[in-house]
XYZ file of C-alpha atoms in Angstrom:
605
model
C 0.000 0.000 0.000
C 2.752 2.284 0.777
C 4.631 1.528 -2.575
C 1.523 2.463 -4.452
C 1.022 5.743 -2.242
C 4.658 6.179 -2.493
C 4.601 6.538 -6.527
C 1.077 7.953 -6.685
C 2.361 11.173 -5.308
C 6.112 10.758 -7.067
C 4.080 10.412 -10.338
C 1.789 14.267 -8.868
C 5.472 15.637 -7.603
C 7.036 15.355 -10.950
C 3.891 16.037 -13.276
C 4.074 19.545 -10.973
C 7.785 19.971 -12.338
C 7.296 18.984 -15.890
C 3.701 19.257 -16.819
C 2.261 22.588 -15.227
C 4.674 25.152 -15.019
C 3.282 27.447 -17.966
C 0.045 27.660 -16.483
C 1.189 27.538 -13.170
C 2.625 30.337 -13.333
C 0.264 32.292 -15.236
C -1.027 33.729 -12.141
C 1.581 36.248 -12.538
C -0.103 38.648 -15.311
C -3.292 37.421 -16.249
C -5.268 39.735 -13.109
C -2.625 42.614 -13.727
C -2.816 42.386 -17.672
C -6.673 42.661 -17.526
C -7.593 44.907 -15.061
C -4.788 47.096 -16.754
C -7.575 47.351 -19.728
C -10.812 47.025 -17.245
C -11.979 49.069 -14.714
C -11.827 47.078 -10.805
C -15.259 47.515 -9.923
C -16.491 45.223 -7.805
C -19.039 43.830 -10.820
C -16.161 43.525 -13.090
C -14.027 41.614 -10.473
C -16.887 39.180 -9.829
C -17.750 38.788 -13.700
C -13.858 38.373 -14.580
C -13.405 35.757 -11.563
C -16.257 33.520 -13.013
C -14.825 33.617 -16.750
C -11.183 32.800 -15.366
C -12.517 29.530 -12.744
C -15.057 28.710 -16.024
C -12.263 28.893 -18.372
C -9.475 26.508 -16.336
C -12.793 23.686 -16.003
C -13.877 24.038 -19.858
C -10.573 24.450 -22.075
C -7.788 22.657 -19.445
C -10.015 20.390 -17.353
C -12.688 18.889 -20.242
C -10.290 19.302 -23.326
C -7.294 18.355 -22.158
C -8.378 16.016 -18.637
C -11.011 14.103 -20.110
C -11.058 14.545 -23.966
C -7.662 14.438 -25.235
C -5.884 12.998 -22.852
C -8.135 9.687 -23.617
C -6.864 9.617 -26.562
C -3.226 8.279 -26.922
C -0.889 6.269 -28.660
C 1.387 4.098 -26.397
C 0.440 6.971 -24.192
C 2.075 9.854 -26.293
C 0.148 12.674 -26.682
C -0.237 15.359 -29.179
C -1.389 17.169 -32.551
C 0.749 14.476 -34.606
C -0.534 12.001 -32.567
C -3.981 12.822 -33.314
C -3.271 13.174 -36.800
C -1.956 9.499 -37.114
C -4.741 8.285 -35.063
C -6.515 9.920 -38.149
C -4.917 8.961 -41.113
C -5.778 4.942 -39.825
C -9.253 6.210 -39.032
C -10.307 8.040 -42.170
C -7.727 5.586 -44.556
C -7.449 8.410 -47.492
C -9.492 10.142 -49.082
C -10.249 14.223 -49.087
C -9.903 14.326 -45.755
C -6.324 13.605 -45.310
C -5.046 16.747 -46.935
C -6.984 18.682 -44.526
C -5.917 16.886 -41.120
C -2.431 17.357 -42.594
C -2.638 20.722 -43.268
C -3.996 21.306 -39.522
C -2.186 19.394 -38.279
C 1.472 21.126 -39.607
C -0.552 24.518 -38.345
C -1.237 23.505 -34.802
C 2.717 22.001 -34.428
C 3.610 25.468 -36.024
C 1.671 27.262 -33.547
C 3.440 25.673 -30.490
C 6.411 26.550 -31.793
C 5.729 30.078 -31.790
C 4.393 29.740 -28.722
C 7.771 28.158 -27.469
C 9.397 31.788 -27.854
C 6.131 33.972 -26.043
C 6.111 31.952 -23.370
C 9.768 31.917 -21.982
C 9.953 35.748 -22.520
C 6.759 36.526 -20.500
C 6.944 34.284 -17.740
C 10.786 35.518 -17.183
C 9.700 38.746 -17.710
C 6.998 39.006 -15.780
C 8.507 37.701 -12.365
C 11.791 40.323 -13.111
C 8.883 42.784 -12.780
C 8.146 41.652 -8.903
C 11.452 43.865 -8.581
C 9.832 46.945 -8.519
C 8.417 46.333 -4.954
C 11.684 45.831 -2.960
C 13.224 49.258 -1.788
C 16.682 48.589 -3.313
C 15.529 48.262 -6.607
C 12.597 49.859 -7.183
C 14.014 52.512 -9.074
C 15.099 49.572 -11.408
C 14.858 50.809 -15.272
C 12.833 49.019 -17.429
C 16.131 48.518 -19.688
C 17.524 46.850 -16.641
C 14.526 44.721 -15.924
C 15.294 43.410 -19.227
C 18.585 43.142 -18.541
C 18.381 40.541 -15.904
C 15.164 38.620 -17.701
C 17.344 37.918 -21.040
C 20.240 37.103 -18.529
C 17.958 34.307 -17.038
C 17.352 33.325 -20.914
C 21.021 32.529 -21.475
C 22.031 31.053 -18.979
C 18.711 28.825 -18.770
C 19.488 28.341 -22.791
C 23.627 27.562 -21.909
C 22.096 24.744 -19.586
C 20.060 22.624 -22.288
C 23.222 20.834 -23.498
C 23.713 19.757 -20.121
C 20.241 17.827 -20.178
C 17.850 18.297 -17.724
C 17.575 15.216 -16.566
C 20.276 16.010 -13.788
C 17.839 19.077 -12.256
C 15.026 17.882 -13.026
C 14.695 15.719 -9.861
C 14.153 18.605 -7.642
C 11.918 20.497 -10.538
C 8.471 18.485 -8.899
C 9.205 19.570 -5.340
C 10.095 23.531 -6.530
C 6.653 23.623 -8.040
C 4.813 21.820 -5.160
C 6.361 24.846 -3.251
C 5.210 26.986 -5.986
C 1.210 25.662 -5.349
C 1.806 25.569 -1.799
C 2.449 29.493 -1.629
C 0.098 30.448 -4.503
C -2.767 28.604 -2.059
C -1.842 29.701 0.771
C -1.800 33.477 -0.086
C -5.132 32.816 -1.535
C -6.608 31.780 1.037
C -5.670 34.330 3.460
C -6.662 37.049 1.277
C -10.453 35.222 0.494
C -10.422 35.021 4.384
C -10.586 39.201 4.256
C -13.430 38.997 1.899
C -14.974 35.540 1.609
C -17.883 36.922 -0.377
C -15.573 36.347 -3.490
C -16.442 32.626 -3.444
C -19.804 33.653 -4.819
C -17.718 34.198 -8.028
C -17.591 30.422 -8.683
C -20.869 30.709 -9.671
C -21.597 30.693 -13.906
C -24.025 33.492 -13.180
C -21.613 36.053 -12.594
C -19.274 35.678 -15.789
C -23.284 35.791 -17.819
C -23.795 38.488 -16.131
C -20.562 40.387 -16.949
C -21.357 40.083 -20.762
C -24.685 41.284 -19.899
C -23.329 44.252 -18.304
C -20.683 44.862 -20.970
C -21.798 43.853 -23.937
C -19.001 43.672 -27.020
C -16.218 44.835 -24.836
C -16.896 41.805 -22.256
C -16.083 39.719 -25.354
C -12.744 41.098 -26.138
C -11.969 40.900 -22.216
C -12.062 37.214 -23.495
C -8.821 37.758 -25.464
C -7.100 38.769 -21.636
C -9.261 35.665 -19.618
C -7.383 33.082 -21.792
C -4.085 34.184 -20.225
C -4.828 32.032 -17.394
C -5.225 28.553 -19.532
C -2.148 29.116 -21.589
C -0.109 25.869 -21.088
C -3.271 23.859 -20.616
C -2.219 22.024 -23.738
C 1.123 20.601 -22.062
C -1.039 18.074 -20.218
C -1.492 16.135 -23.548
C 1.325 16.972 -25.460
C 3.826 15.988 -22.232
C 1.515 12.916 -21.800
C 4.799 10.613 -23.189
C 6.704 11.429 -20.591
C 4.673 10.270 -17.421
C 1.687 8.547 -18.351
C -2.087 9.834 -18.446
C -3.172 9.028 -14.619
C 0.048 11.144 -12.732
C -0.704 14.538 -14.884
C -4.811 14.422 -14.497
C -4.677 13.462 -10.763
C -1.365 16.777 -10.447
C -3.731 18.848 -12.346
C -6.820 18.697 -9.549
C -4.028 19.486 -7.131
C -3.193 22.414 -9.949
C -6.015 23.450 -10.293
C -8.105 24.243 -6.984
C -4.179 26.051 -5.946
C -4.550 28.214 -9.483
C -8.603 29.072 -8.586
C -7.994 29.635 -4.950
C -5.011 32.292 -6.061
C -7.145 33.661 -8.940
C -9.867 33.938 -6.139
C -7.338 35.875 -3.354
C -6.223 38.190 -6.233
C -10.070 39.156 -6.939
C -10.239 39.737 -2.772
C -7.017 41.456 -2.833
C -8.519 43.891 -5.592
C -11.538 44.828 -3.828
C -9.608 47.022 -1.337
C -6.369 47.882 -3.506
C -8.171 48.778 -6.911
C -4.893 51.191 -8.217
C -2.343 47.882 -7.056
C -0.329 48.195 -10.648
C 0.789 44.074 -10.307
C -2.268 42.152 -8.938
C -0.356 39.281 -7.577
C 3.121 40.921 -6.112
C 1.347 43.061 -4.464
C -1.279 41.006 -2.516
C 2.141 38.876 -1.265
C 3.899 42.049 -0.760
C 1.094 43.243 1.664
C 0.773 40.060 3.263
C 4.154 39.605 4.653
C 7.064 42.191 3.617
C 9.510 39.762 5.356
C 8.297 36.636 2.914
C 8.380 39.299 -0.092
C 11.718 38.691 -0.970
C 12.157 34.544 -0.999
C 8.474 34.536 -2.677
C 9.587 36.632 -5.388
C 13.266 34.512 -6.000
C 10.728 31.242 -6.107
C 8.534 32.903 -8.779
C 11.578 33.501 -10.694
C 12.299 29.761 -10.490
C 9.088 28.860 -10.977
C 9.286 30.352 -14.541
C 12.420 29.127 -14.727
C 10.625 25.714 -14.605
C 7.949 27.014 -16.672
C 10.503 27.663 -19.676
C 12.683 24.391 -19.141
C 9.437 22.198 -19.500
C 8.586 24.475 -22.754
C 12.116 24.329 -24.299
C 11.936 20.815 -23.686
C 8.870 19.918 -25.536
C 9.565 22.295 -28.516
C 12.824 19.513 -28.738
C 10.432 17.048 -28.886
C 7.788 17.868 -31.280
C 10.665 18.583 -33.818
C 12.206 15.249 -33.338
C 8.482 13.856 -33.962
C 8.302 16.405 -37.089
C 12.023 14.615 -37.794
C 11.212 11.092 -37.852
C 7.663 11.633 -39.196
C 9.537 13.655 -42.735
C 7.490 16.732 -42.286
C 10.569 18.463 -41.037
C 14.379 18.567 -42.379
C 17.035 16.536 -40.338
C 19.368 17.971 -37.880
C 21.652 17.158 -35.328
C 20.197 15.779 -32.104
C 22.047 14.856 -29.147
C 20.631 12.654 -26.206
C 21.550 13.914 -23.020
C 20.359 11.032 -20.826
C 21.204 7.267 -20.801
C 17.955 6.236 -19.653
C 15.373 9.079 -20.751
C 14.265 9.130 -24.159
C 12.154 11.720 -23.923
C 15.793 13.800 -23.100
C 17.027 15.199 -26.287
C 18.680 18.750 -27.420
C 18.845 20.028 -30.942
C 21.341 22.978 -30.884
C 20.227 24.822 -33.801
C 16.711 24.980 -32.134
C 18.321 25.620 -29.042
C 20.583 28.828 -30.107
C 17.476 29.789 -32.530
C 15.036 29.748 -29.858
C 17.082 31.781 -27.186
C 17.584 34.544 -29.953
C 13.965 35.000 -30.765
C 13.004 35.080 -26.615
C 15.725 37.964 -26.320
C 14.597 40.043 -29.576
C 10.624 39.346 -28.291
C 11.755 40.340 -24.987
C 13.685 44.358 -26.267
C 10.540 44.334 -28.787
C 8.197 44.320 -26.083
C 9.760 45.569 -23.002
C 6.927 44.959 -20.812
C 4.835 41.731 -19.640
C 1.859 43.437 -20.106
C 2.794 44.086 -23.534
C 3.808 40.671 -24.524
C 0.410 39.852 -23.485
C -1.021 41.118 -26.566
C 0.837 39.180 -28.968
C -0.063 36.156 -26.140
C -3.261 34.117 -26.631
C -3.617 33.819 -30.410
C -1.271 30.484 -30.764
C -2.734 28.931 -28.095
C -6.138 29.001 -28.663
C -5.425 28.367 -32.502
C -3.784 25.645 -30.882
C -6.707 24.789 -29.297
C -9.160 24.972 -31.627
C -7.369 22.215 -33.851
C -6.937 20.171 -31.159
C -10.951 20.467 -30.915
C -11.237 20.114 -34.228
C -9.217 16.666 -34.706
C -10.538 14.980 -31.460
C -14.542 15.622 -32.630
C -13.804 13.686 -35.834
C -11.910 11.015 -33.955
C -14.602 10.695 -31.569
C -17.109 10.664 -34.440
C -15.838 7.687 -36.307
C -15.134 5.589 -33.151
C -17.272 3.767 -30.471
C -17.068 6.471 -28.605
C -19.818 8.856 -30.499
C -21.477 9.856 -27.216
C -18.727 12.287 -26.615
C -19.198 14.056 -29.797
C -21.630 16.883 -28.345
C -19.104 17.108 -25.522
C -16.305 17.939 -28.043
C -18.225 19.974 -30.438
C -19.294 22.238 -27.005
C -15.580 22.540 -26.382
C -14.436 23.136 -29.968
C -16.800 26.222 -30.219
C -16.078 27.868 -27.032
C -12.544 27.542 -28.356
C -13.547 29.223 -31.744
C -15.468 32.309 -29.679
C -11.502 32.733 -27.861
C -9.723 32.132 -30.853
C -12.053 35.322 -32.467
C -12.037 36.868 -29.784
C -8.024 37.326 -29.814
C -8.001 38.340 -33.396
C -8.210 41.409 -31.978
C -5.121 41.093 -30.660
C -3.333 41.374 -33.909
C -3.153 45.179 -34.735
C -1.206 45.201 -31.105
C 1.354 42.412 -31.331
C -0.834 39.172 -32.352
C 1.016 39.522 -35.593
C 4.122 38.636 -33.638
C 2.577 34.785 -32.572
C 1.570 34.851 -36.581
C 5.250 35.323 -37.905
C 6.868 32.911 -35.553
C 4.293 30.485 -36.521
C 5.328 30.870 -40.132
C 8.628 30.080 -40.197
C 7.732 26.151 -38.852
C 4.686 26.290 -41.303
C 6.770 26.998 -43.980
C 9.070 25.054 -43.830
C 7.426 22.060 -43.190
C 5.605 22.709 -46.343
C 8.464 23.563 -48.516
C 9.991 20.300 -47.033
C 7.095 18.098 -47.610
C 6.668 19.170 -50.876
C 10.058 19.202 -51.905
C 10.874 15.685 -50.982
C 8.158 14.616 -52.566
C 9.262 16.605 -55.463
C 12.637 15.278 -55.414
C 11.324 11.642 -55.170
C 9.717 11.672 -58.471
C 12.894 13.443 -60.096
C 15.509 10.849 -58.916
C 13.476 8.177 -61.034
C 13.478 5.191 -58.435
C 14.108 1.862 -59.831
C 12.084 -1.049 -59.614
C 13.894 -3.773 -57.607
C 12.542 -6.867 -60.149
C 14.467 -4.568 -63.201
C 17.623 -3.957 -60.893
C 17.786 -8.055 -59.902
C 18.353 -8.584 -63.873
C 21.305 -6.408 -64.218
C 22.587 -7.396 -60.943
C 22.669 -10.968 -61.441
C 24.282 -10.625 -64.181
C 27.425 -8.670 -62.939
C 27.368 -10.715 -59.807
C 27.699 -14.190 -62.297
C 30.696 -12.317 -63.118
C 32.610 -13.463 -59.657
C 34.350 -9.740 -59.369
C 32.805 -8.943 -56.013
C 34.739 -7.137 -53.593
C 35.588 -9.004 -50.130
C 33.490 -7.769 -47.242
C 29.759 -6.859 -46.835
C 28.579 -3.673 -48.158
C 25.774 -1.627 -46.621
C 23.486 0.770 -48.926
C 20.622 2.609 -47.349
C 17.390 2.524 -48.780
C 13.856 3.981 -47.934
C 12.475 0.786 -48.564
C 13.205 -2.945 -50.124
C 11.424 -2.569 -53.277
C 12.482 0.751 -54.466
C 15.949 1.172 -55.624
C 17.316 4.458 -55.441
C 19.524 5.923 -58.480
C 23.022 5.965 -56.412
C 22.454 2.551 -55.818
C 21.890 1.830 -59.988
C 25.314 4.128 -60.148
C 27.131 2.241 -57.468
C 26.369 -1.613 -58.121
C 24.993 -1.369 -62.168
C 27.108 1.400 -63.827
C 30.576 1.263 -61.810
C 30.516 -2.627 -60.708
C 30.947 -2.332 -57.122
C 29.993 -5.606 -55.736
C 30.940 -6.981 -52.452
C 30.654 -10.860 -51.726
C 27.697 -9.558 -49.178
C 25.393 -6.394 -50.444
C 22.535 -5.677 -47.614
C 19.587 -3.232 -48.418
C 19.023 -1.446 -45.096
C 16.300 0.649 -44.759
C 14.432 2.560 -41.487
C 10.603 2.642 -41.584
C 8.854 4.540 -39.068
C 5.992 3.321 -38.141
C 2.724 5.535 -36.973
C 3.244 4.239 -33.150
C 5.552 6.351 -31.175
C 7.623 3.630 -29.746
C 8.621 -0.286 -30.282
C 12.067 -0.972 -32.516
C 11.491 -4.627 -34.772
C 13.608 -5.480 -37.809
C 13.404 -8.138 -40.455
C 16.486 -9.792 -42.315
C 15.568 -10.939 -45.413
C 18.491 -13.029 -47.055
C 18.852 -14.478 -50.428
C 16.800 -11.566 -52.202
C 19.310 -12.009 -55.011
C 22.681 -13.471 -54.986
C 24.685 -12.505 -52.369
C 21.699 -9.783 -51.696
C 19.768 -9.013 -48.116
C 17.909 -6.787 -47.169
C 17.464 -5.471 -43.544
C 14.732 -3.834 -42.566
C 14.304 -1.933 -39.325
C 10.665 -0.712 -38.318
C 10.731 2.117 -35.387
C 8.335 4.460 -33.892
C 8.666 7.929 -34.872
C 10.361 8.959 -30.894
C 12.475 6.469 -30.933
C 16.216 7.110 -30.924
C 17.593 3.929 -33.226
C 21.223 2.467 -32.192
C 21.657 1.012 -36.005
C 24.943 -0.502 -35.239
C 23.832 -2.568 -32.118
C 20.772 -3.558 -34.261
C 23.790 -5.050 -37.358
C 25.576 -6.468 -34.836
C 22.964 -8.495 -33.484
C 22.371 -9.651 -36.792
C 25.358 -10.832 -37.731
C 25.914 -7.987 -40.336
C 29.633 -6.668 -40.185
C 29.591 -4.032 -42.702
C 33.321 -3.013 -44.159
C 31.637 -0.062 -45.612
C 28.333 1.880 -45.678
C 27.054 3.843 -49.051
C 24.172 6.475 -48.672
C 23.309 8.750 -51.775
C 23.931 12.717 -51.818
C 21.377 14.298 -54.634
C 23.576 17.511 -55.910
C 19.973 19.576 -57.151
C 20.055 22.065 -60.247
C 17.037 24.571 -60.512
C 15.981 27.950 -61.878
C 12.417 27.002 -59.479
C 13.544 29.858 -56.769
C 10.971 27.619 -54.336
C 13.223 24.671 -55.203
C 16.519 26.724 -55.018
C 15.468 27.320 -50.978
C 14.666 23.540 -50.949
C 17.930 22.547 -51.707
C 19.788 25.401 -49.630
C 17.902 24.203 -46.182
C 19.017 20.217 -47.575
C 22.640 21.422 -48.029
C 22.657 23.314 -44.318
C 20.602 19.888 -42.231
C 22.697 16.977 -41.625
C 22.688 13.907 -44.118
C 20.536 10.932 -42.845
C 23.518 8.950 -42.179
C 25.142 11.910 -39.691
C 21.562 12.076 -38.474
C 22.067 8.521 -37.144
C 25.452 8.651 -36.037
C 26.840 5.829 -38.149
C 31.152 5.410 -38.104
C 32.346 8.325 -40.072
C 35.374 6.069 -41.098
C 33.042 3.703 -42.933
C 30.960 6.013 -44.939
C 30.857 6.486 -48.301
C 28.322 9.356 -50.022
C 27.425 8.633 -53.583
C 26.443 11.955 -55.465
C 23.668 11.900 -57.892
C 22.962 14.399 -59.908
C 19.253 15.782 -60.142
C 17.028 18.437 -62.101
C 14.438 19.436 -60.698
């Protein structure tokens, strides 16, 4: 009993650290940003209360909780991993295009989101500053200064791997809850009648009251739910039960703060920073270690961000929506514990530049809310038709409810986009792009390299082999699969008679699971000709050389093919520049430099 106790709260501890720092610590801005815009009346603070506790339940508790979160695969979570639960649903047809095409915009999204997030959270706990004596003369060019000095040196860390801190990550944001609660509660203790703000009534009654502005408060509200989409896109790394059971915990610590704030606010309606100063006026003395623990608390926020932007581009990597790059794993036992440097050094860059552009939290939160509920939104889109062709049709109503109270926040943030919203729209690009130009342009390329059949290549190939020239040793050529036969293999084995005693056909297919590594060794396709084939799920990290070894294959060299692309197509001309700059498939895998041997094939495309 004490075992199961024992990892039922080390599974809550460590969803706390991983799982719930963005929202966790959106407690920071959301009252200050939007009471910055609306007047504290005591209305208004009810009204505003009621959207915020209404918001958490609908978009974090019954999208992500219950909806998505019931829908895994080998429990991973996430927009590709609702869009291959699709593509086996729907099998082809008209359909697929368009759950592609959302689906490449709702990873694009997230990574946009990957640079708002670190430079508001940072930023916005710098700002606490401004109520300790000794600084609060602090510029706001030096509040910057030490916010993109957290950035680097939290960036510097990610080669490190974060599996070494992230031990005591769970217990820092258990600390985190603990004091947002407890401050809550004492203030709701001044004015209890707050509670009454659970009630629906009073968020219907603010748009009663307000009319079209009460919808654009909307735009503000969804502050507090930003990060509610971790639950099911971390949902690899700890398993379904652990993050739903942390987020209760989350979530009555989040409304009970939310709650204090709105008490807080009744008596201090010119307070400039909701939440620093309801602490500050609590206890002066605690001021000081509260404010050094928010800091780490978005700290923790970013890390878990940083970490999952890795991720979904390792997914976009395997799955071939995204070009290759270098990927180090920084932990012998994690999987989930990758870092991409070029992301990495990319990311940090954008945070800083967001951060000068802005200056201000409260700024940043006009360019904040747009990716997230687009986010959202697709996520409500793609779960209603997965829920629609399975067994589980009774939820369908549920979903559709969701989906369109995301649409009203989603349209309700276009507003945003005269004020900064464009910002989330051009970091959003860039991914969307590129994974379009890289779809496209492999598929492109496919059809220009002119693939040989394998039954054609056997002919030509028995016939050379019959010639007894072959070359001592086994030779290794990668292929994307058995039956296709790529040209620099034709130029290799056909044209230039380079024939080993052993040939093996090895090629990776990635299958639509996330994890699970099986291979087949076919011999005797032709003479003296295997083929190897190694099936993996699209997170997992494949140790190719273990996998020959075990299979008897002792390769004495490995041939890959290098296309060298001519074009006037300017499209096709960027193609080929972002292929040139990403890592070759074979570096991608880390295969023995000292055995490699590229094969260049010329190609017009």
């Amino acid at each position: 009993m004490q075992k199961h106790e024992q990892s039922y709260w080390g599974g809550v501890v460590k969803s706390m650290g991983l799982v719930f720092g963005d929202i966790g610590t959106s407690p920071i801005y959301t009252l200050t940003v939007i009471f910055a815009l609306t007047k504290p009346t005591p209305d208004n603070i009810f009204g505003i209360l009621s959207l915020i506790v209404w918001t958490l339940f609908i978009l974090v508790t019954v999208e992500y909780a219950w909806l998505a979160m019931s829908l895994g695969r080998k429990g991973e979570g996430g927009t590709i991993v609702l869009k291959e639960i699709l593509v086996r649903l729907l099998k082809g047809g008209r359909a697929m295009g368009f759950i592609g095409l959302l689906s490449f915009i709702g990873v694009s999204l997230l990574l946009g989101d990957g640079v708002i997030t670190p430079a508001i959270s940072i930023l916005s706990a710098v700002e606490g500053l401004e109520l300790i004596p000794a600084t609060a003369n602090l510029s706001q060019a030096g509040v910057i200064a030490i916010a993109a000095t957290i950035a680097i040196i939290l960036f510097i860390f990610q080669s490190k791997g974060t599996d070494k801190v992230a031990g005591a990550f769970g217990p820092l944001m258990v600390l985190w809850f603990s004091a947002l609660t407890v401050s809550g509660l004492i203030a709701i203790a001044g004015h209890p009648e707050v509670l009454k703000s659970i009630s629906p009534w009073y968020a219907i009654k603010f748009f009663l009251d307000n009319g079209m502005s009460a919808f654009f408060v909307l735009s503000e509200v969804i502050l507090c739910a930003t990060g509610g989409e971790a639950l099911y896109a971390d949902m690899g790394h700890l398993g379904r039960k652990p993050i739903v059971r942390a987020w209760y915990f989350v979530f009555i610590a989040l409304v009970i703060n939310y709650l204090g704030q709105g008490a807080f606010l009744l008596e201090h309606q010119h307070e400039k920073n909701t939440l620093f100063g309801m602490i500050h006026d609590q206890s002066q003395i605690l001021y000081i270690p509260f404010l050094l623990l928010t800091i780490l608390a978005t700290v923790i926020a970013s890390q878990a961000l940083i970490s999952g932007v890795f991720s979904i581009i390792y997914q976009g990597i395997t799955t071939r929506i995204m070009p290759l790059m270098k990927v180090d794993y920084t932990s012998s036992h994690l999987k989930s514990q990758i870092y991409i440097g070029s992301v990495n050094w990319t990311l940090m860059v954008l945070v800083i530049f967001i951060m000068l552009l802005f200056g201000k939290s409260e700024n940043l939160a006009a360019a904040y809310g747009l990716a997230v509920t687009g986010s959202m939104t697709i996520t409500g889109i793609m779960m209603t038709m997965i829920f629609a062709n399975t067994t589980k049709k009774w939820k369908v109503p549920i979903a559709i409810a969701v989906t369109l109270v995301d649409f009203v926040f989603l349209i309700a943030n276009l507003n945003k986009l005269p004020h900064g919203g464009y910002w989330s729209l051009i970091l959003a690009s860039v991914p969307f792009l590129t994974i379009l130009l890289w779809t496209k342009g492999q598929r492109a390329l496919y059809r220009a390299l002119k693939p040989l059949d394998v039954e054609t290549f056997l002919m030509s190939y028995e016939q050379i082999f019959a010639k007894q020239r072959t070359i001592p040793g086994t030779g290794l050529f990668f292929t994307r699969e058995w039956a296709v036969v790529p040209p620099y293999v034709v130029h290799c084995i056909i044209r230039s008679n380079i024939i080993y005693e052993r040939n093996v056909f090895i090629s990776i297919i990635r299958t639509d699971e996330p994890f699970g590594v099986s291979y087949r060794l076919t011999e005797n396709r032709g003479s003296g000709l295997d083929s190897f084939e190694i099936f993996a799920g699209y997170m997992e990290v494949i140790d190719i050389e273990t996998l020959l070894k075990k299979n008897n294959i002792h390769e004495k060299v490995i041939f890959y093919g290098v296309e060298d692309i001519t074009t006037n197509n300017p499209i096709w001309k960027v193609f080929n520049a972002i292929k040139k700059l990403s890592p070759n498939f074979v570096q991608f895998n880390q295969l023995p430099a000292s055995k490699l041997q590229g094969v260049l094939t010329r190609v017009e495309m």
